PDB file of C-alpha atoms in Angstrom:
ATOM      1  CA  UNK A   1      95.657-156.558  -3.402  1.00 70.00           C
ATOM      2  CA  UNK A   2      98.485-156.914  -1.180  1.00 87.00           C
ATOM      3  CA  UNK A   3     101.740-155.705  -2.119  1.00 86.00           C
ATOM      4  CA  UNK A   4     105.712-155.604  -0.842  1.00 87.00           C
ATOM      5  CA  UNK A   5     108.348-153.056  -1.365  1.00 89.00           C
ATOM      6  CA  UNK A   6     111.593-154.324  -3.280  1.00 87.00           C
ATOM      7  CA  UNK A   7     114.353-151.692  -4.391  1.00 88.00           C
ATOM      8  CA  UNK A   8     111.343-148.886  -4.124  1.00 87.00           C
ATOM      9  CA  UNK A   9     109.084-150.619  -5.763  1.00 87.00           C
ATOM     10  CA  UNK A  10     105.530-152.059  -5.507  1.00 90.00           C
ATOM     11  CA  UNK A  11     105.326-155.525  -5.879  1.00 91.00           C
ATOM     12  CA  UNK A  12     101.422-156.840  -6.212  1.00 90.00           C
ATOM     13  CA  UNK A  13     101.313-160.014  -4.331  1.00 90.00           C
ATOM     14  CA  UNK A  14      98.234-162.922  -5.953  1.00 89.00           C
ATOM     15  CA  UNK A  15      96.208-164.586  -3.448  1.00 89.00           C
ATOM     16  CA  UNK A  16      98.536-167.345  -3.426  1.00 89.00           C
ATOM     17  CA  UNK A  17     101.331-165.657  -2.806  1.00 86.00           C
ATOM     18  CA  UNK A  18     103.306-165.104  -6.123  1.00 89.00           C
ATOM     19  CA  UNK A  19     104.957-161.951  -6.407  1.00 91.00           C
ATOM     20  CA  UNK A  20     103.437-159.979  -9.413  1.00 91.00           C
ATOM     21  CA  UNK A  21     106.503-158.283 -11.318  1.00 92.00           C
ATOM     22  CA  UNK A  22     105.962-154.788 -12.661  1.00 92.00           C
ATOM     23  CA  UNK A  23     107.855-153.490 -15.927  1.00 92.00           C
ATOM     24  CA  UNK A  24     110.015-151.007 -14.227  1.00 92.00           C
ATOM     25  CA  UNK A  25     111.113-153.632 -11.477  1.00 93.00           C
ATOM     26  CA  UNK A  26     112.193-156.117 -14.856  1.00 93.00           C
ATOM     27  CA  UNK A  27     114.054-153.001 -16.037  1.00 91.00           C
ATOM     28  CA  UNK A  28     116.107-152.352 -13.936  1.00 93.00           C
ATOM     29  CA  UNK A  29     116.671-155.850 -12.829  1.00 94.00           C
ATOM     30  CA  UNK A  30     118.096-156.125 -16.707  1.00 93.00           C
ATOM     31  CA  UNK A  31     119.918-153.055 -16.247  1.00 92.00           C
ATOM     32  CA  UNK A  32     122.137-153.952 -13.046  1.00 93.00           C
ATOM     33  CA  UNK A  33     122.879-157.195 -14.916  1.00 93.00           C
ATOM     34  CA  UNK A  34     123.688-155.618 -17.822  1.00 89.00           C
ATOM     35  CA  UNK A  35     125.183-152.369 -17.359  1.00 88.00           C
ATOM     36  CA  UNK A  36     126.988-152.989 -14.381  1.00 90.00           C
ATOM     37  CA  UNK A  37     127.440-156.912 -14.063  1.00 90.00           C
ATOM     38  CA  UNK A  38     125.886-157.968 -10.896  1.00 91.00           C
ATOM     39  CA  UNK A  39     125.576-161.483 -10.945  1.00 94.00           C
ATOM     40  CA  UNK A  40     121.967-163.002 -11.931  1.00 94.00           C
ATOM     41  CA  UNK A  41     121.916-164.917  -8.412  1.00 95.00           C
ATOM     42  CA  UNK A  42     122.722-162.308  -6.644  1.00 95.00           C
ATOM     43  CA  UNK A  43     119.791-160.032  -8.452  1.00 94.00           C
ATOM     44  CA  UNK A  44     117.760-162.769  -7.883  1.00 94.00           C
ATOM     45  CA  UNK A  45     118.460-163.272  -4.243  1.00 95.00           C
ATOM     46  CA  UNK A  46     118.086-159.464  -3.565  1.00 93.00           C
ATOM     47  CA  UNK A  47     114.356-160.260  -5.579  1.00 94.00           C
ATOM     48  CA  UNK A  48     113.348-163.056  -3.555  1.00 92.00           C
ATOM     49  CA  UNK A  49     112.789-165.522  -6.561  1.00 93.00           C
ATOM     50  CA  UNK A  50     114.675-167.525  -8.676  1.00 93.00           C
ATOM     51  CA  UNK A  51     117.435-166.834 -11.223  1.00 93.00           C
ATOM     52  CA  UNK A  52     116.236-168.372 -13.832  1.00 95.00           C
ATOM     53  CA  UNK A  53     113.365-165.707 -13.668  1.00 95.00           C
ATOM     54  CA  UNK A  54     115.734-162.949 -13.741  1.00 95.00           C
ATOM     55  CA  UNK A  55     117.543-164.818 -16.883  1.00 94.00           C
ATOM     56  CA  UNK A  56     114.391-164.963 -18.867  1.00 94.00           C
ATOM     57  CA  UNK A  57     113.868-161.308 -18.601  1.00 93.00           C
ATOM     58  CA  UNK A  58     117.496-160.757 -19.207  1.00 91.00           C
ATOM     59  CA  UNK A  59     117.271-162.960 -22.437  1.00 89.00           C
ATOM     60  CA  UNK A  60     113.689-161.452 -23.797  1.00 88.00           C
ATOM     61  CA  UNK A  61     115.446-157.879 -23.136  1.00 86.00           C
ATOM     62  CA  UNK A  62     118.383-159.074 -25.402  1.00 82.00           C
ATOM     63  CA  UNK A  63     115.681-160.443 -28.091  1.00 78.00           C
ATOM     64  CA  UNK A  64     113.862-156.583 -28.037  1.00 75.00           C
ATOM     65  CA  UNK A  65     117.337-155.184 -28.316  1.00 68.00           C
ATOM     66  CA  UNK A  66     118.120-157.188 -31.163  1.00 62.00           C
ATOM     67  CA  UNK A  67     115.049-156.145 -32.933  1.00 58.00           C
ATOM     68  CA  UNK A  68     115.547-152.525 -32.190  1.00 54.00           C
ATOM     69  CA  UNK A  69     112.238-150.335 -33.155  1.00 55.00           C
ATOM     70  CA  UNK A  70     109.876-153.088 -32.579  1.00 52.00           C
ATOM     71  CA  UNK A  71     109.779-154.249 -35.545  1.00 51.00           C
ATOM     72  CA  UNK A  72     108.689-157.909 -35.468  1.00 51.00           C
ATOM     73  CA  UNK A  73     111.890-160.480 -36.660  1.00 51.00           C
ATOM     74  CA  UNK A  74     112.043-162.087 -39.833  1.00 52.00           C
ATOM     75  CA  UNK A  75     111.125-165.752 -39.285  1.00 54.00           C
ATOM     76  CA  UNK A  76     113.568-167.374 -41.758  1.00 55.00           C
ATOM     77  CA  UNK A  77     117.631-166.170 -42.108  1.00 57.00           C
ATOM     78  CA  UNK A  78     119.565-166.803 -45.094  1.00 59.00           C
ATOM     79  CA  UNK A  79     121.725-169.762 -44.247  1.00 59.00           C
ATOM     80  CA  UNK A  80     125.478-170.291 -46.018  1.00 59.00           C
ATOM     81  CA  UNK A  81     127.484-172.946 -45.794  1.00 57.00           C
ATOM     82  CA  UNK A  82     131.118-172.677 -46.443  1.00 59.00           C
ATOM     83  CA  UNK A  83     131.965-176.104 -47.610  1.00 60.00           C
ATOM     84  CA  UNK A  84     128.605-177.636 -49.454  1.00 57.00           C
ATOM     85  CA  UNK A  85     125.885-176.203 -51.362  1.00 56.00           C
ATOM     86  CA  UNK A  86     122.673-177.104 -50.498  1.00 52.00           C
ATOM     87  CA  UNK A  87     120.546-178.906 -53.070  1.00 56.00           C
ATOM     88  CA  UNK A  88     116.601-178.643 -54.006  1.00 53.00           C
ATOM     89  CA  UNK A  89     114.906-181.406 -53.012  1.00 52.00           C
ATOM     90  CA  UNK A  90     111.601-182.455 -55.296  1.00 56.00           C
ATOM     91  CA  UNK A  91     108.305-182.518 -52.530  1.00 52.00           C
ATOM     92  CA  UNK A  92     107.443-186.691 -51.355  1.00 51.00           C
ATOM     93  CA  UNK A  93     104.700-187.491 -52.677  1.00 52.00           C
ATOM     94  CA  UNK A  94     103.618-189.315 -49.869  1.00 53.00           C
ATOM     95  CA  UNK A  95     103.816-186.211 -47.945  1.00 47.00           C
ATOM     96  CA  UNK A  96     101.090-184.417 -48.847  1.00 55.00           C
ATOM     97  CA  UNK A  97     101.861-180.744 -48.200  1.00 72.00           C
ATOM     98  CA  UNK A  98     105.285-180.736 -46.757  1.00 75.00           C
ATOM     99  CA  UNK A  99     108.598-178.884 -47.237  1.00 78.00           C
ATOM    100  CA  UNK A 100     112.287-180.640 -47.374  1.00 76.00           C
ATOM    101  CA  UNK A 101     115.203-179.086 -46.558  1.00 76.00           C
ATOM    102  CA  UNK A 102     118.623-181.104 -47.291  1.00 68.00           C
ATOM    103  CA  UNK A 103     122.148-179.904 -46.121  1.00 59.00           C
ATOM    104  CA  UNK A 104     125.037-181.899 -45.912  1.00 60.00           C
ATOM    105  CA  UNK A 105     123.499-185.239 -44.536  1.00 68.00           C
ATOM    106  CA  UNK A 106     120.254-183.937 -42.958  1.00 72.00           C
ATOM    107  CA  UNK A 107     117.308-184.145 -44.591  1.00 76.00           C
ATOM    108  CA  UNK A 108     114.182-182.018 -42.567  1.00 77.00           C
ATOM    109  CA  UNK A 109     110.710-182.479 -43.428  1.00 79.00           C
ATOM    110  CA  UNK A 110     108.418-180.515 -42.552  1.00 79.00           C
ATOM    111  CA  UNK A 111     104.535-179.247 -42.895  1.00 81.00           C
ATOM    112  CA  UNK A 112     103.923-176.368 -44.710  1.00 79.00           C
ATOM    113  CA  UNK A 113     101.894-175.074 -41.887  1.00 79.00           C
ATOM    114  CA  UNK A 114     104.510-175.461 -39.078  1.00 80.00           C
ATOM    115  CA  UNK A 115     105.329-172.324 -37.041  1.00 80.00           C
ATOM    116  CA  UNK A 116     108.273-169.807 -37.573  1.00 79.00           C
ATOM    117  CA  UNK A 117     108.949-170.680 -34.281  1.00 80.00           C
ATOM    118  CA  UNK A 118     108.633-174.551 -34.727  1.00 81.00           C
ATOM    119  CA  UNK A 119     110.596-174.792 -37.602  1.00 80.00           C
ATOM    120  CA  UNK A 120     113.712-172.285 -36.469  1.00 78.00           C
ATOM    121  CA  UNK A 121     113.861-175.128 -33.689  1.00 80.00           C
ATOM    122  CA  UNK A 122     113.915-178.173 -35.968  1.00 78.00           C
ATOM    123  CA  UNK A 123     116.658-176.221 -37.870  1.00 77.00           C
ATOM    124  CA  UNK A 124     118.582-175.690 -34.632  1.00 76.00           C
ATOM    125  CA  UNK A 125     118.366-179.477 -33.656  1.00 75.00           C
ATOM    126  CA  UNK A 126     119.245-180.739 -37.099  1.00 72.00           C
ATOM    127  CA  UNK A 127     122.605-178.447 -37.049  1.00 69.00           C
ATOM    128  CA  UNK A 128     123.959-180.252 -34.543  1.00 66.00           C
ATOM    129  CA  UNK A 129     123.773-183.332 -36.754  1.00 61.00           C
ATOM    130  CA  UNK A 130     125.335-181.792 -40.063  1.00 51.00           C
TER     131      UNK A 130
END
């Protein structure tokens, strides 16, 4: 496999061309954003790709951070609200197996079975709303 130097590193390049990105290259890509401020573009110009690549390693870097001893997050967070109570909502029976979740003026309904993921981003959507 073909490869390129950038910043002292190996790069593997696929047969089509794509640069494949080793751990230590992400690294320290992260840590010249991070620790000393370079500007994403201008990491990602010295790279040869795009910044929104470097950003997405900057962001999952943040999320590991976060989550400090790789331990794996908590799916659900205990959300207060400062003006309103939420209330219980009794299951639709037309449903079938599905949660509701009522705050303020939203109403979500949801399956049972939907992702952590899914669901964290119907909560997201339906905040801007309340």
């Amino acid at each position: 496999m073909a490869s390129v130097d950038i910043w002292g590193f190996k790069v593997g390049l696929s047969t089509d061309g794509r640069k494949i990105w080793p751990k230590s290259i992400k690294r320290e890509a992260v840590r010249r954003v991070r620790d000393e401020g370079c500007p994403v573009k201008l990491i990602a110009d010295e790279l040869g790709t795009r910044d929104t690549l470097v950003r997405k390693w900057v962001k999952l870097a943040e999320a590991r951070t976060i989550h400090d001893g790789r331990e794996k997050p908590k799916p659900f967070a205990e959300v207060k609200l400062a003006h309103e109570t939420p209330r219980l909502v009794e299951p639709s029976r037309e449903s079938g197996s599905s949660g509701r979740l009522l705050v303020g003026g939203v109403c979500l309904e949801f399956p049972l079975n939907i992702a952590d993921a899914e669901l964290a981003k119907l909560i997201r959507v339906a905040g801007q709303f309340s």
